[in-house]
Structures are given as C-alpha cells and as structure tokens.
C-alpha cells in the first residue's frame, strides 16, 4: 500500500473551510484515496473516497491532483463537532480488506 | 438501519480472566473487521472475518486471542488470560459484500485489565 504523509495537527476557525492535505507520492494507478475521521473516544467514521476525479458528498469534498500524488479533504463549513483526527488512507479497493491507519491529522476547530 | 453494535461498551477484567467482546454488524453486512487502539496509539487491524470464515488474521497476536463470526449471531473477539497490556479500545467494523473499504465502525469496547 502507498504510504501517506499528513501534517500532525491543524487549527481552523469555526465556520471557515478546513483544508486537510495528504501526500501519497507513491500511489499506484489502482489505488484509491480514502478519508476517515475519529472523534475523541468514538469509532472511526468513513468520510469519502476517490480514485482520480474530485468527489463531493454531504460531509466533505475530496480534491485529488492530476498526478494523484496528493489530495485535500475539504470540510466547507467547519463546526466544533468536526474536531477530530483525520486519516488519509491509500489502498486498492478490491485487493484486500484491512485499513492501515497512520497517525492522521488532529484538526482543532476553534470558536 | 441500526449501525454496528458492540457490547459491552466497557469491560473490566482482572489479570488471568477471559474477555469476550461482541460485535453485531449492520444489517446486510457479511464482512466484519476487528481493530485495536492501545492508549495514545493508532488503530491497528487485527482480523477480518466473513460468515464462518477467518479471511485475514495477520494482525492477531499469536497467543490468547481468537475471533469468530458464526452463521448466526454476533462476531466474538475472545481474549484468554488477559494481561494489563491488553487494556485498549477494541473496535469492530462491518461492510457489505463487494465494498471492501467503506467500513462502518461501531462505538468500541473499552477493556480495562486490573
């Protein structure tokens, strides 16, 4: 699986967009980018995934660069409840089933 | 549609006792995964099961840990002769067939070994 690099922590003002970067320079053609988050003491929550096109759902948007070596998760209007650890995971979708979590990015949304 | 359910939410065991953690996947989900999160550490994969089959147990400690997902009933993670180092949060996730990575997690069981 491709290795990912994320900043250790980020701060964001409530109501503003939170942009969380992820580098995955060794990603291969059949690997997807997945984002999960873990709010303190809770189970991880699936957010979004993508292959090469930008994706949007009710929670967030995922922007993947044209060369696919990096991506950005965007929370358009961050709230205090979005404070969590955000994990960027790169993996083939069908080739195995375990999720490999790195250290993630601690996002602190402040009022 | 109820989410992934885990019970108990909190479990206290003395050293040497057995711990049984239960996981009921979401309706229609036939794949179950167990992960462990030690204090101040990241989530680590333990085992992946389908009904009556262990598919990948590469993350399971070699001794004292076992998992099952019977044809009927919840998946069980069993830890025999618990030690203090087993104290952790144990999360179960499930997914439907054919969607390998949209895993939906339960609230976890927090095991404390005294």
PDB file of N, CA and C in Angstrom, chain A:
ATOM      1  N   UNK A   1       0.833  -1.196   0.000  1.00  0.00           N
ATOM      2  CA  UNK A   1       0.000   0.000   0.000  1.00  0.00           C
ATOM      3  C   UNK A   1       0.867   1.245   0.000  1.00  0.00           C
ATOM      4  N   UNK A   2       0.387   2.289  -0.680  1.00  0.00           N
ATOM      5  CA  UNK A   2       1.146   3.532  -0.740  1.00  0.00           C
ATOM      6  C   UNK A   2       1.177   4.171   0.638  1.00  0.00           C
ATOM      7  N   UNK A   3       2.297   4.786   0.967  1.00  0.00           N
ATOM      8  CA  UNK A   3       2.428   5.471   2.237  1.00  0.00           C
ATOM      9  C   UNK A   3       1.850   6.873   2.097  1.00  0.00           C
ATOM     10  N   UNK A   4       1.245   7.369   3.145  1.00  0.00           N
ATOM     11  CA  UNK A   4       0.705   8.719   3.142  1.00  0.00           C
ATOM     12  C   UNK A   4       1.400   9.575   4.170  1.00  0.00           C
ATOM     13  N   UNK A   5       1.452  10.865   3.907  1.00  0.00           N
ATOM     14  CA  UNK A   5       2.036  11.833   4.825  1.00  0.00           C
ATOM     15  C   UNK A   5       1.023  12.931   5.071  1.00  0.00           C
ATOM     16  N   UNK A   6       0.745  13.176   6.351  1.00  0.00           N
ATOM     17  CA  UNK A   6      -0.205  14.207   6.732  1.00  0.00           C
ATOM     18  C   UNK A   6       0.426  15.090   7.795  1.00  0.00           C
ATOM     19  N   UNK A   7       0.018  16.362   7.858  1.00  0.00           N
ATOM     20  CA  UNK A   7       0.509  17.191   8.970  1.00  0.00           C
ATOM     21  C   UNK A   7      -0.008  16.649  10.289  1.00  0.00           C
ATOM     22  N   UNK A   8       0.780  16.874  11.325  1.00  0.00           N
ATOM     23  CA  UNK A   8       0.411  16.339  12.638  1.00  0.00           C
ATOM     24  C   UNK A   8      -0.853  16.993  13.162  1.00  0.00           C
ATOM     25  N   UNK A   9      -0.970  18.299  13.007  1.00  0.00           N
ATOM     26  CA  UNK A   9      -2.141  18.991  13.527  1.00  0.00           C
ATOM     27  C   UNK A   9      -2.420  20.246  12.719  1.00  0.00           C
ATOM     28  N   UNK A  10      -3.676  20.685  12.810  1.00  0.00           N
ATOM     29  CA  UNK A  10      -4.106  21.919  12.141  1.00  0.00           C
ATOM     30  C   UNK A  10      -5.194  22.558  12.980  1.00  0.00           C
ATOM     31  N   UNK A  11      -5.279  23.878  12.898  1.00  0.00           N
ATOM     32  CA  UNK A  11      -6.366  24.610  13.524  1.00  0.00           C
ATOM     33  C   UNK A  11      -7.234  25.245  12.450  1.00  0.00           C
ATOM     34  N   UNK A  12      -8.504  25.407  12.766  1.00  0.00           N
ATOM     35  CA  UNK A  12      -9.437  26.027  11.832  1.00  0.00           C
ATOM     36  C   UNK A  12     -10.470  26.811  12.640  1.00  0.00           C
ATOM     37  N   UNK A  13     -10.848  27.959  12.143  1.00  0.00           N
ATOM     38  CA  UNK A  13     -11.883  28.751  12.801  1.00  0.00           C
ATOM     39  C   UNK A  13     -13.258  28.201  12.442  1.00  0.00           C
ATOM     40  N   UNK A  14     -14.105  28.198  13.423  1.00  0.00           N
ATOM     41  CA  UNK A  14     -15.467  27.714  13.213  1.00  0.00           C
ATOM     42  C   UNK A  14     -16.144  28.499  12.097  1.00  0.00           C
ATOM     43  N   UNK A  15     -16.820  27.762  11.211  1.00  0.00           N
ATOM     44  CA  UNK A  15     -17.500  28.406  10.090  1.00  0.00           C
ATOM     45  C   UNK A  15     -16.667  28.551   8.845  1.00  0.00           C
ATOM     46  N   UNK A  16     -15.357  28.410   8.995  1.00  0.00           N
ATOM     47  CA  UNK A  16     -14.475  28.507   7.843  1.00  0.00           C
ATOM     48  C   UNK A  16     -14.242  27.114   7.259  1.00  0.00           C
ATOM     49  N   UNK A  17     -13.706  27.105   6.045  1.00  0.00           N
ATOM     50  CA  UNK A  17     -13.385  25.827   5.416  1.00  0.00           C
ATOM     51  C   UNK A  17     -12.107  25.247   6.034  1.00  0.00           C
ATOM     52  N   UNK A  18     -12.146  23.958   6.286  1.00  0.00           N
ATOM     53  CA  UNK A  18     -10.949  23.244   6.750  1.00  0.00           C
ATOM     54  C   UNK A  18     -10.399  22.456   5.575  1.00  0.00           C
ATOM     55  N   UNK A  19      -9.130  22.699   5.270  1.00  0.00           N
ATOM     56  CA  UNK A  19      -8.482  22.016   4.152  1.00  0.00           C
ATOM     57  C   UNK A  19      -7.371  21.125   4.684  1.00  0.00           C
ATOM     58  N   UNK A  20      -7.563  19.834   4.605  1.00  0.00           N
ATOM     59  CA  UNK A  20      -6.600  18.884   5.171  1.00  0.00           C
ATOM     60  C   UNK A  20      -5.835  18.207   4.038  1.00  0.00           C
ATOM     61  N   UNK A  21      -4.518  18.430   3.985  1.00  0.00           N
ATOM     62  CA  UNK A  21      -3.729  17.857   2.894  1.00  0.00           C
ATOM     63  C   UNK A  21      -3.225  16.454   3.207  1.00  0.00           C
ATOM     64  N   UNK A  22      -2.950  15.738   2.142  1.00  0.00           N
ATOM     65  CA  UNK A  22      -2.366  14.402   2.263  1.00  0.00           C
ATOM     66  C   UNK A  22      -1.459  14.163   1.061  1.00  0.00           C
ATOM     67  N   UNK A  23      -0.233  13.762   1.332  1.00  0.00           N
ATOM     68  CA  UNK A  23       0.691  13.400   0.261  1.00  0.00           C
ATOM     69  C   UNK A  23       0.767  11.891   0.128  1.00  0.00           C
ATOM     70  N   UNK A  24       0.673  11.446  -1.111  1.00  0.00           N
ATOM     71  CA  UNK A  24       0.765   9.999  -1.396  1.00  0.00           C
ATOM     72  C   UNK A  24       1.502   9.841  -2.711  1.00  0.00           C
ATOM     73  N   UNK A  25       2.770  10.227  -2.709  1.00  0.00           N
ATOM     74  CA  UNK A  25       3.536  10.333  -3.957  1.00  0.00           C
ATOM     75  C   UNK A  25       3.809   8.975  -4.605  1.00  0.00           C
ATOM     76  N   UNK A  26       3.674   7.888  -3.855  1.00  0.00           N
ATOM     77  CA  UNK A  26       3.957   6.559  -4.435  1.00  0.00           C
ATOM     78  C   UNK A  26       2.684   5.818  -4.804  1.00  0.00           C
ATOM     79  N   UNK A  27       1.582   6.531  -4.874  1.00  0.00           N
ATOM     80  CA  UNK A  27       0.295   5.890  -5.188  1.00  0.00           C
ATOM     81  C   UNK A  27       0.353   5.243  -6.569  1.00  0.00           C
ATOM     82  N   UNK A  28      -0.265   4.095  -6.701  1.00  0.00           N
ATOM     83  CA  UNK A  28      -0.291   3.430  -7.997  1.00  0.00           C
ATOM     84  C   UNK A  28      -1.670   3.590  -8.634  1.00  0.00           C
ATOM     85  N   UNK A  29      -1.757   3.200  -9.891  1.00  0.00           N
ATOM     86  CA  UNK A  29      -2.938   3.505 -10.687  1.00  0.00           C
ATOM     87  C   UNK A  29      -4.239   2.931 -10.171  1.00  0.00           C
ATOM     88  N   UNK A  30      -4.175   1.814  -9.457  1.00  0.00           N
ATOM     89  CA  UNK A  30      -5.414   1.180  -8.997  1.00  0.00           C
ATOM     90  C   UNK A  30      -5.702   1.455  -7.527  1.00  0.00           C
ATOM     91  N   UNK A  31      -5.003   2.394  -6.958  1.00  0.00           N
ATOM     92  CA  UNK A  31      -5.210   2.711  -5.550  1.00  0.00           C
ATOM     93  C   UNK A  31      -6.126   3.911  -5.370  1.00  0.00           C
ATOM     94  N   UNK A  32      -7.034   3.775  -4.433  1.00  0.00           N
ATOM     95  CA  UNK A  32      -7.971   4.829  -4.099  1.00  0.00           C
ATOM     96  C   UNK A  32      -7.454   5.606  -2.890  1.00  0.00           C
ATOM     97  N   UNK A  33      -7.968   6.819  -2.748  1.00  0.00           N
ATOM     98  CA  UNK A  33      -7.704   7.629  -1.560  1.00  0.00           C
ATOM     99  C   UNK A  33      -8.975   7.617  -0.710  1.00  0.00           C
ATOM    100  N   UNK A  34      -8.832   7.210   0.535  1.00  0.00           N
ATOM    101  CA  UNK A  34      -9.958   7.168   1.469  1.00  0.00           C
ATOM    102  C   UNK A  34      -9.672   8.109   2.632  1.00  0.00           C
ATOM    103  N   UNK A  35     -10.749   8.704   3.147  1.00  0.00           N
ATOM    104  CA  UNK A  35     -10.637   9.523   4.351  1.00  0.00           C
ATOM    105  C   UNK A  35     -11.603   9.018   5.404  1.00  0.00           C
ATOM    106  N   UNK A  36     -11.059   8.876   6.601  1.00  0.00           N
ATOM    107  CA  UNK A  36     -11.849   8.552   7.786  1.00  0.00           C
ATOM    108  C   UNK A  36     -11.518   9.583   8.849  1.00  0.00           C
ATOM    109  N   UNK A  37     -12.381   9.701   9.824  1.00  0.00           N
ATOM    110  CA  UNK A  37     -12.052  10.534  10.978  1.00  0.00           C
ATOM    111  C   UNK A  37     -12.479   9.829  12.256  1.00  0.00           C
ATOM    112  N   UNK A  38     -11.823  10.207  13.348  1.00  0.00           N
ATOM    113  CA  UNK A  38     -12.143   9.646  14.638  1.00  0.00           C
ATOM    114  C   UNK A  38     -12.309  10.788  15.627  1.00  0.00           C
ATOM    115  N   UNK A  39     -13.536  10.993  16.006  1.00  0.00           N
ATOM    116  CA  UNK A  39     -13.835  11.961  17.057  1.00  0.00           C
ATOM    117  C   UNK A  39     -13.506  11.293  18.380  1.00  0.00           C
ATOM    118  N   UNK A  40     -13.010  12.080  19.307  1.00  0.00           N
ATOM    119  CA  UNK A  40     -12.458  11.549  20.546  1.00  0.00           C
ATOM    120  C   UNK A  40     -13.295  10.420  21.142  1.00  0.00           C
ATOM    121  N   UNK A  41     -12.627   9.271  21.347  1.00  0.00           N
ATOM    122  CA  UNK A  41     -13.207   8.109  22.023  1.00  0.00           C
ATOM    123  C   UNK A  41     -14.293   7.393  21.228  1.00  0.00           C
ATOM    124  N   UNK A  42     -14.565   7.844  20.010  1.00  0.00           N
ATOM    125  CA  UNK A  42     -15.579   7.177  19.208  1.00  0.00           C
ATOM    126  C   UNK A  42     -14.922   6.285  18.151  1.00  0.00           C
ATOM    127  N   UNK A  43     -15.728   5.461  17.508  1.00  0.00           N
ATOM    128  CA  UNK A  43     -15.219   4.663  16.408  1.00  0.00           C
ATOM    129  C   UNK A  43     -14.963   5.523  15.190  1.00  0.00           C
ATOM    130  N   UNK A  44     -14.007   5.131  14.351  1.00  0.00           N
ATOM    131  CA  UNK A  44     -13.738   5.897  13.128  1.00  0.00           C
ATOM    132  C   UNK A  44     -14.976   5.988  12.261  1.00  0.00           C
ATOM    133  N   UNK A  45     -15.054   7.083  11.526  1.00  0.00           N
ATOM    134  CA  UNK A  45     -16.203   7.355  10.664  1.00  0.00           C
ATOM    135  C   UNK A  45     -15.719   7.540   9.238  1.00  0.00           C
ATOM    136  N   UNK A  46     -16.279   6.786   8.316  1.00  0.00           N
ATOM    137  CA  UNK A  46     -15.958   6.948   6.903  1.00  0.00           C
ATOM    138  C   UNK A  46     -16.441   8.316   6.431  1.00  0.00           C
ATOM    139  N   UNK A  47     -15.594   9.010   5.640  1.00  0.00           N
ATOM    140  CA  UNK A  47     -15.990  10.319   5.128  1.00  0.00           C
ATOM    141  C   UNK A  47     -16.225  10.266   3.616  1.00  0.00           C
ATOM    142  N   UNK A  48     -15.201   9.865   2.884  1.00  0.00           N
ATOM    143  CA  UNK A  48     -15.268   9.969   1.435  1.00  0.00           C
ATOM    144  C   UNK A  48     -14.119   9.186   0.826  1.00  0.00           C
ATOM    145  N   UNK A  49     -14.225   8.830  -0.441  1.00  0.00           N
ATOM    146  CA  UNK A  49     -13.097   8.236  -1.141  1.00  0.00           C
ATOM    147  C   UNK A  49     -13.132   8.632  -2.606  1.00  0.00           C
ATOM    148  N   UNK A  50     -12.003   8.475  -3.288  1.00  0.00           N
ATOM    149  CA  UNK A  50     -11.927   8.811  -4.696  1.00  0.00           C
ATOM    150  C   UNK A  50     -10.750   8.145  -5.368  1.00  0.00           C
ATOM    151  N   UNK A  51     -10.806   8.081  -6.690  1.00  0.00           N
ATOM    152  CA  UNK A  51      -9.728   7.486  -7.475  1.00  0.00           C
ATOM    153  C   UNK A  51      -8.916   8.571  -8.163  1.00  0.00           C
ATOM    154  N   UNK A  52      -9.549   9.354  -9.012  1.00  0.00           N
ATOM    155  CA  UNK A  52      -8.826  10.438  -9.684  1.00  0.00           C
ATOM    156  C   UNK A  52      -9.689  11.673  -9.891  1.00  0.00           C
ATOM    157  N   UNK A  53     -10.984  11.500  -9.881  1.00  0.00           N
ATOM    158  CA  UNK A  53     -11.860  12.655 -10.019  1.00  0.00           C
ATOM    159  C   UNK A  53     -12.161  13.248  -8.657  1.00  0.00           C
ATOM    160  N   UNK A  54     -12.464  14.514  -8.636  1.00  0.00           N
ATOM    161  CA  UNK A  54     -12.892  15.134  -7.390  1.00  0.00           C
ATOM    162  C   UNK A  54     -14.243  14.570  -6.999  1.00  0.00           C
ATOM    163  N   UNK A  55     -14.436  14.438  -5.705  1.00  0.00           N
ATOM    164  CA  UNK A  55     -15.668  13.863  -5.202  1.00  0.00           C
ATOM    165  C   UNK A  55     -16.256  14.766  -4.136  1.00  0.00           C
ATOM    166  N   UNK A  56     -17.573  14.755  -4.046  1.00  0.00           N
ATOM    167  CA  UNK A  56     -18.261  15.539  -3.012  1.00  0.00           C
ATOM    168  C   UNK A  56     -19.419  14.724  -2.478  1.00  0.00           C
ATOM    169  N   UNK A  57     -19.601  14.793  -1.177  1.00  0.00           N
ATOM    170  CA  UNK A  57     -20.806  14.232  -0.575  1.00  0.00           C
ATOM    171  C   UNK A  57     -21.298  15.211   0.486  1.00  0.00           C
ATOM    172  N   UNK A  58     -22.235  14.752   1.287  1.00  0.00           N
ATOM    173  CA  UNK A  58     -22.853  15.660   2.253  1.00  0.00           C
ATOM    174  C   UNK A  58     -21.894  16.080   3.361  1.00  0.00           C
ATOM    175  N   UNK A  59     -20.813  15.346   3.515  1.00  0.00           N
ATOM    176  CA  UNK A  59     -19.868  15.668   4.585  1.00  0.00           C
ATOM    177  C   UNK A  59     -18.715  16.533   4.116  1.00  0.00           C
ATOM    178  N   UNK A  60     -18.190  16.219   2.924  1.00  0.00           N
ATOM    179  CA  UNK A  60     -16.929  16.844   2.534  1.00  0.00           C
ATOM    180  C   UNK A  60     -16.717  16.753   1.027  1.00  0.00           C
ATOM    181  N   UNK A  61     -15.646  17.415   0.600  1.00  0.00           N
ATOM    182  CA  UNK A  61     -15.173  17.298  -0.778  1.00  0.00           C
ATOM    183  C   UNK A  61     -13.754  16.760  -0.760  1.00  0.00           C
ATOM    184  N   UNK A  62     -13.438  15.994  -1.793  1.00  0.00           N
ATOM    185  CA  UNK A  62     -12.094  15.439  -1.941  1.00  0.00           C
ATOM    186  C   UNK A  62     -11.539  15.917  -3.267  1.00  0.00           C
ATOM    187  N   UNK A  63     -10.415  16.617  -3.181  1.00  0.00           N
ATOM    188  CA  UNK A  63      -9.742  17.122  -4.369  1.00  0.00           C
ATOM    189  C   UNK A  63      -8.455  16.334  -4.550  1.00  0.00           C
ATOM    190  N   UNK A  64      -8.319  15.653  -5.683  1.00  0.00           N
ATOM    191  CA  UNK A  64      -7.129  14.859  -5.975  1.00  0.00           C
ATOM    192  C   UNK A  64      -6.392  15.545  -7.123  1.00  0.00           C
ATOM    193  N   UNK A  65      -5.099  15.772  -6.952  1.00  0.00           N
ATOM    194  CA  UNK A  65      -4.319  16.433  -8.007  1.00  0.00           C
ATOM    195  C   UNK A  65      -4.263  15.564  -9.256  1.00  0.00           C
ATOM    196  N   UNK A  66      -3.975  16.196 -10.366  1.00  0.00           N
ATOM    197  CA  UNK A  66      -3.995  15.480 -11.643  1.00  0.00           C
ATOM    198  C   UNK A  66      -2.993  14.326 -11.665  1.00  0.00           C
ATOM    199  N   UNK A  67      -1.841  14.528 -11.040  1.00  0.00           N
ATOM    200  CA  UNK A  67      -0.847  13.443 -10.993  1.00  0.00           C
ATOM    201  C   UNK A  67      -1.124  12.445  -9.871  1.00  0.00           C
ATOM    202  N   UNK A  68      -2.149  12.695  -9.090  1.00  0.00           N
ATOM    203  CA  UNK A  68      -2.611  11.826  -7.998  1.00  0.00           C
ATOM    204  C   UNK A  68      -1.600  11.665  -6.867  1.00  0.00           C
ATOM    205  N   UNK A  69      -0.624  12.502  -6.821  1.00  0.00           N
ATOM    206  CA  UNK A  69       0.379  12.363  -5.768  1.00  0.00           C
ATOM    207  C   UNK A  69      -0.033  13.042  -4.469  1.00  0.00           C
ATOM    208  N   UNK A  70      -1.089  13.801  -4.492  1.00  0.00           N
ATOM    209  CA  UNK A  70      -1.579  14.411  -3.264  1.00  0.00           C
ATOM    210  C   UNK A  70      -3.070  14.676  -3.382  1.00  0.00           C
ATOM    211  N   UNK A  71      -3.685  14.918  -2.238  1.00  0.00           N
ATOM    212  CA  UNK A  71      -5.113  15.199  -2.213  1.00  0.00           C
ATOM    213  C   UNK A  71      -5.410  16.126  -1.038  1.00  0.00           C
ATOM    214  N   UNK A  72      -6.595  16.720  -1.070  1.00  0.00           N
ATOM    215  CA  UNK A  72      -7.040  17.597   0.004  1.00  0.00           C
ATOM    216  C   UNK A  72      -8.477  17.269   0.347  1.00  0.00           C
ATOM    217  N   UNK A  73      -8.709  17.076   1.615  1.00  0.00           N
ATOM    218  CA  UNK A  73     -10.072  16.914   2.112  1.00  0.00           C
ATOM    219  C   UNK A  73     -10.562  18.284   2.549  1.00  0.00           C
ATOM    220  N   UNK A  74     -11.732  18.662   2.089  1.00  0.00           N
ATOM    221  CA  UNK A  74     -12.283  19.970   2.427  1.00  0.00           C
ATOM    222  C   UNK A  74     -13.591  19.805   3.192  1.00  0.00           C
ATOM    223  N   UNK A  75     -13.604  20.368   4.404  1.00  0.00           N
ATOM    224  CA  UNK A  75     -14.846  20.485   5.162  1.00  0.00           C
ATOM    225  C   UNK A  75     -15.302  21.920   4.955  1.00  0.00           C
ATOM    226  N   UNK A  76     -16.370  22.151   4.210  1.00  0.00           N
ATOM    227  CA  UNK A  76     -16.666  23.510   3.743  1.00  0.00           C
ATOM    228  C   UNK A  76     -16.979  24.516   4.841  1.00  0.00           C
ATOM    229  N   UNK A  77     -17.646  24.082   5.889  1.00  0.00           N
ATOM    230  CA  UNK A  77     -18.003  24.995   6.980  1.00  0.00           C
ATOM    231  C   UNK A  77     -17.775  24.257   8.295  1.00  0.00           C
ATOM    232  N   UNK A  78     -16.561  24.312   8.761  1.00  0.00           N
ATOM    233  CA  UNK A  78     -16.198  23.509   9.930  1.00  0.00           C
ATOM    234  C   UNK A  78     -16.964  23.966  11.175  1.00  0.00           C
ATOM    235  N   UNK A  79     -17.386  22.985  11.960  1.00  0.00           N
ATOM    236  CA  UNK A  79     -18.022  23.262  13.241  1.00  0.00           C
ATOM    237  C   UNK A  79     -17.178  22.644  14.348  1.00  0.00           C
ATOM    238  N   UNK A  80     -17.508  22.993  15.576  1.00  0.00           N
ATOM    239  CA  UNK A  80     -16.746  22.451  16.712  1.00  0.00           C
ATOM    240  C   UNK A  80     -16.810  20.927  16.716  1.00  0.00           C
ATOM    241  N   UNK A  81     -17.910  20.371  16.220  1.00  0.00           N
ATOM    242  CA  UNK A  81     -18.066  18.917  16.209  1.00  0.00           C
ATOM    243  C   UNK A  81     -17.165  18.228  15.190  1.00  0.00           C
ATOM    244  N   UNK A  82     -16.531  19.008  14.333  1.00  0.00           N
ATOM    245  CA  UNK A  82     -15.591  18.431  13.368  1.00  0.00           C
ATOM    246  C   UNK A  82     -14.199  18.255  13.959  1.00  0.00           C
ATOM    247  N   UNK A  83     -14.000  18.684  15.189  1.00  0.00           N
ATOM    248  CA  UNK A  83     -12.709  18.452  15.844  1.00  0.00           C
ATOM    249  C   UNK A  83     -12.494  16.949  15.986  1.00  0.00           C
ATOM    250  N   UNK A  84     -11.411  16.450  15.401  1.00  0.00           N
ATOM    251  CA  UNK A  84     -11.197  15.006  15.330  1.00  0.00           C
ATOM    252  C   UNK A  84      -9.811  14.735  14.752  1.00  0.00           C
ATOM    253  N   UNK A  85      -9.448  13.476  14.726  1.00  0.00           N
ATOM    254  CA  UNK A  85      -8.256  13.032  13.993  1.00  0.00           C
ATOM    255  C   UNK A  85      -8.722  12.548  12.627  1.00  0.00           C
ATOM    256  N   UNK A  86      -8.107  13.070  11.593  1.00  0.00           N
ATOM    257  CA  UNK A  86      -8.483  12.746  10.216  1.00  0.00           C
ATOM    258  C   UNK A  86      -7.395  11.872   9.595  1.00  0.00           C
ATOM    259  N   UNK A  87      -7.823  10.754   9.046  1.00  0.00           N
ATOM    260  CA  UNK A  87      -6.891   9.785   8.475  1.00  0.00           C
ATOM    261  C   UNK A  87      -7.059   9.699   6.960  1.00  0.00           C
ATOM    262  N   UNK A  88      -5.966   9.825   6.262  1.00  0.00           N
ATOM    263  CA  UNK A  88      -5.924   9.639   4.819  1.00  0.00           C
ATOM    264  C   UNK A  88      -5.325   8.244   4.576  1.00  0.00           C
ATOM    265  N   UNK A  89      -6.028   7.410   3.861  1.00  0.00           N
ATOM    266  CA  UNK A  89      -5.594   6.025   3.640  1.00  0.00           C
ATOM    267  C   UNK A  89      -5.624   5.742   2.152  1.00  0.00           C
ATOM    268  N   UNK A  90      -4.556   5.153   1.649  1.00  0.00           N
ATOM    269  CA  UNK A  90      -4.484   4.814   0.227  1.00  0.00           C
ATOM    270  C   UNK A  90      -4.427   3.298   0.102  1.00  0.00           C
ATOM    271  N   UNK A  91      -5.295   2.767  -0.733  1.00  0.00           N
ATOM    272  CA  UNK A  91      -5.362   1.315  -0.826  1.00  0.00           C
ATOM    273  C   UNK A  91      -6.117   0.910  -2.079  1.00  0.00           C
ATOM    274  N   UNK A  92      -5.759  -0.250  -2.629  1.00  0.00           N
ATOM    275  CA  UNK A  92      -6.593  -0.784  -3.703  1.00  0.00           C
ATOM    276  C   UNK A  92      -7.948  -1.123  -3.100  1.00  0.00           C
ATOM    277  N   UNK A  93      -8.968  -0.949  -3.888  1.00  0.00           N
ATOM    278  CA  UNK A  93     -10.311  -1.119  -3.342  1.00  0.00           C
ATOM    279  C   UNK A  93     -10.683  -2.584  -3.191  1.00  0.00           C
ATOM    280  N   UNK A  94     -10.168  -3.426  -4.052  1.00  0.00           N
ATOM    281  CA  UNK A  94     -10.647  -4.797  -4.064  1.00  0.00           C
ATOM    282  C   UNK A  94      -9.599  -5.813  -3.660  1.00  0.00           C
ATOM    283  N   UNK A  95      -8.421  -5.353  -3.387  1.00  0.00           N
ATOM    284  CA  UNK A  95      -7.320  -6.302  -3.218  1.00  0.00           C
ATOM    285  C   UNK A  95      -7.027  -6.710  -1.799  1.00  0.00           C
ATOM    286  N   UNK A  96      -7.883  -6.466  -0.914  1.00  0.00           N
ATOM    287  CA  UNK A  96      -7.614  -6.803   0.480  1.00  0.00           C
ATOM    288  C   UNK A  96      -8.482  -5.913   1.313  1.00  0.00           C
ATOM    289  N   UNK A  97      -8.629  -6.204   2.567  1.00  0.00           N
ATOM    290  CA  UNK A  97      -9.693  -5.516   3.270  1.00  0.00           C
ATOM    291  C   UNK A  97      -9.299  -4.735   4.503  1.00  0.00           C
ATOM    292  N   UNK A  98      -8.081  -4.870   4.944  1.00  0.00           N
ATOM    293  CA  UNK A  98      -7.758  -4.162   6.170  1.00  0.00           C
ATOM    294  C   UNK A  98      -7.430  -2.709   5.862  1.00  0.00           C
ATOM    295  N   UNK A  99      -7.826  -1.844   6.768  1.00  0.00           N
ATOM    296  CA  UNK A  99      -7.462  -0.445   6.701  1.00  0.00           C
ATOM    297  C   UNK A  99      -6.190  -0.246   7.510  1.00  0.00           C
ATOM    298  N   UNK A 100      -5.218   0.437   6.922  1.00  0.00           N
ATOM    299  CA  UNK A 100      -3.972   0.723   7.627  1.00  0.00           C
ATOM    300  C   UNK A 100      -3.994   2.202   8.011  1.00  0.00           C
ATOM    301  N   UNK A 101      -4.152   2.463   9.283  1.00  0.00           N
ATOM    302  CA  UNK A 101      -4.249   3.837   9.777  1.00  0.00           C
ATOM    303  C   UNK A 101      -2.860   4.346  10.144  1.00  0.00           C
ATOM    304  N   UNK A 102      -2.541   5.544   9.683  1.00  0.00           N
ATOM    305  CA  UNK A 102      -1.335   6.221  10.142  1.00  0.00           C
ATOM    306  C   UNK A 102      -1.673   7.050  11.372  1.00  0.00           C
ATOM    307  N   UNK A 103      -0.866   8.070  11.604  1.00  0.00           N
ATOM    308  CA  UNK A 103      -1.078   8.931  12.767  1.00  0.00           C
ATOM    309  C   UNK A 103      -2.179   9.948  12.522  1.00  0.00           C
ATOM    310  N   UNK A 104      -2.447  10.280  11.254  1.00  0.00           N
ATOM    311  CA  UNK A 104      -3.507  11.223  10.934  1.00  0.00           C
ATOM    312  C   UNK A 104      -3.175  12.658  11.283  1.00  0.00           C
ATOM    313  N   UNK A 105      -4.147  13.532  11.036  1.00  0.00           N
ATOM    314  CA  UNK A 105      -4.038  14.957  11.367  1.00  0.00           C
ATOM    315  C   UNK A 105      -5.065  15.278  12.432  1.00  0.00           C
ATOM    316  N   UNK A 106      -4.606  15.883  13.517  1.00  0.00           N
ATOM    317  CA  UNK A 106      -5.527  16.355  14.545  1.00  0.00           C
ATOM    318  C   UNK A 106      -6.046  17.720  14.094  1.00  0.00           C
ATOM    319  N   UNK A 107      -7.333  17.790  13.800  1.00  0.00           N
ATOM    320  CA  UNK A 107      -7.948  19.055  13.417  1.00  0.00           C
ATOM    321  C   UNK A 107      -8.668  19.629  14.631  1.00  0.00           C
ATOM    322  N   UNK A 108      -8.289  20.834  14.989  1.00  0.00           N
ATOM    323  CA  UNK A 108      -8.962  21.525  16.099  1.00  0.00           C
ATOM    324  C   UNK A 108      -9.750  22.694  15.507  1.00  0.00           C
ATOM    325  N   UNK A 109     -11.049  22.653  15.658  1.00  0.00           N
ATOM    326  CA  UNK A 109     -11.905  23.739  15.211  1.00  0.00           C
ATOM    327  C   UNK A 109     -12.182  24.631  16.420  1.00  0.00           C
ATOM    328  N   UNK A 110     -11.871  25.919  16.256  1.00  0.00           N
ATOM    329  CA  UNK A 110     -11.958  26.825  17.395  1.00  0.00           C
ATOM    330  C   UNK A 110     -12.993  27.904  17.130  1.00  0.00           C
ATOM    331  N   UNK A 111     -13.697  28.278  18.182  1.00  0.00           N
ATOM    332  CA  UNK A 111     -14.724  29.325  18.069  1.00  0.00           C
ATOM    333  C   UNK A 111     -14.103  30.701  18.165  1.00  0.00           C
TER     334      UNK A 111
END
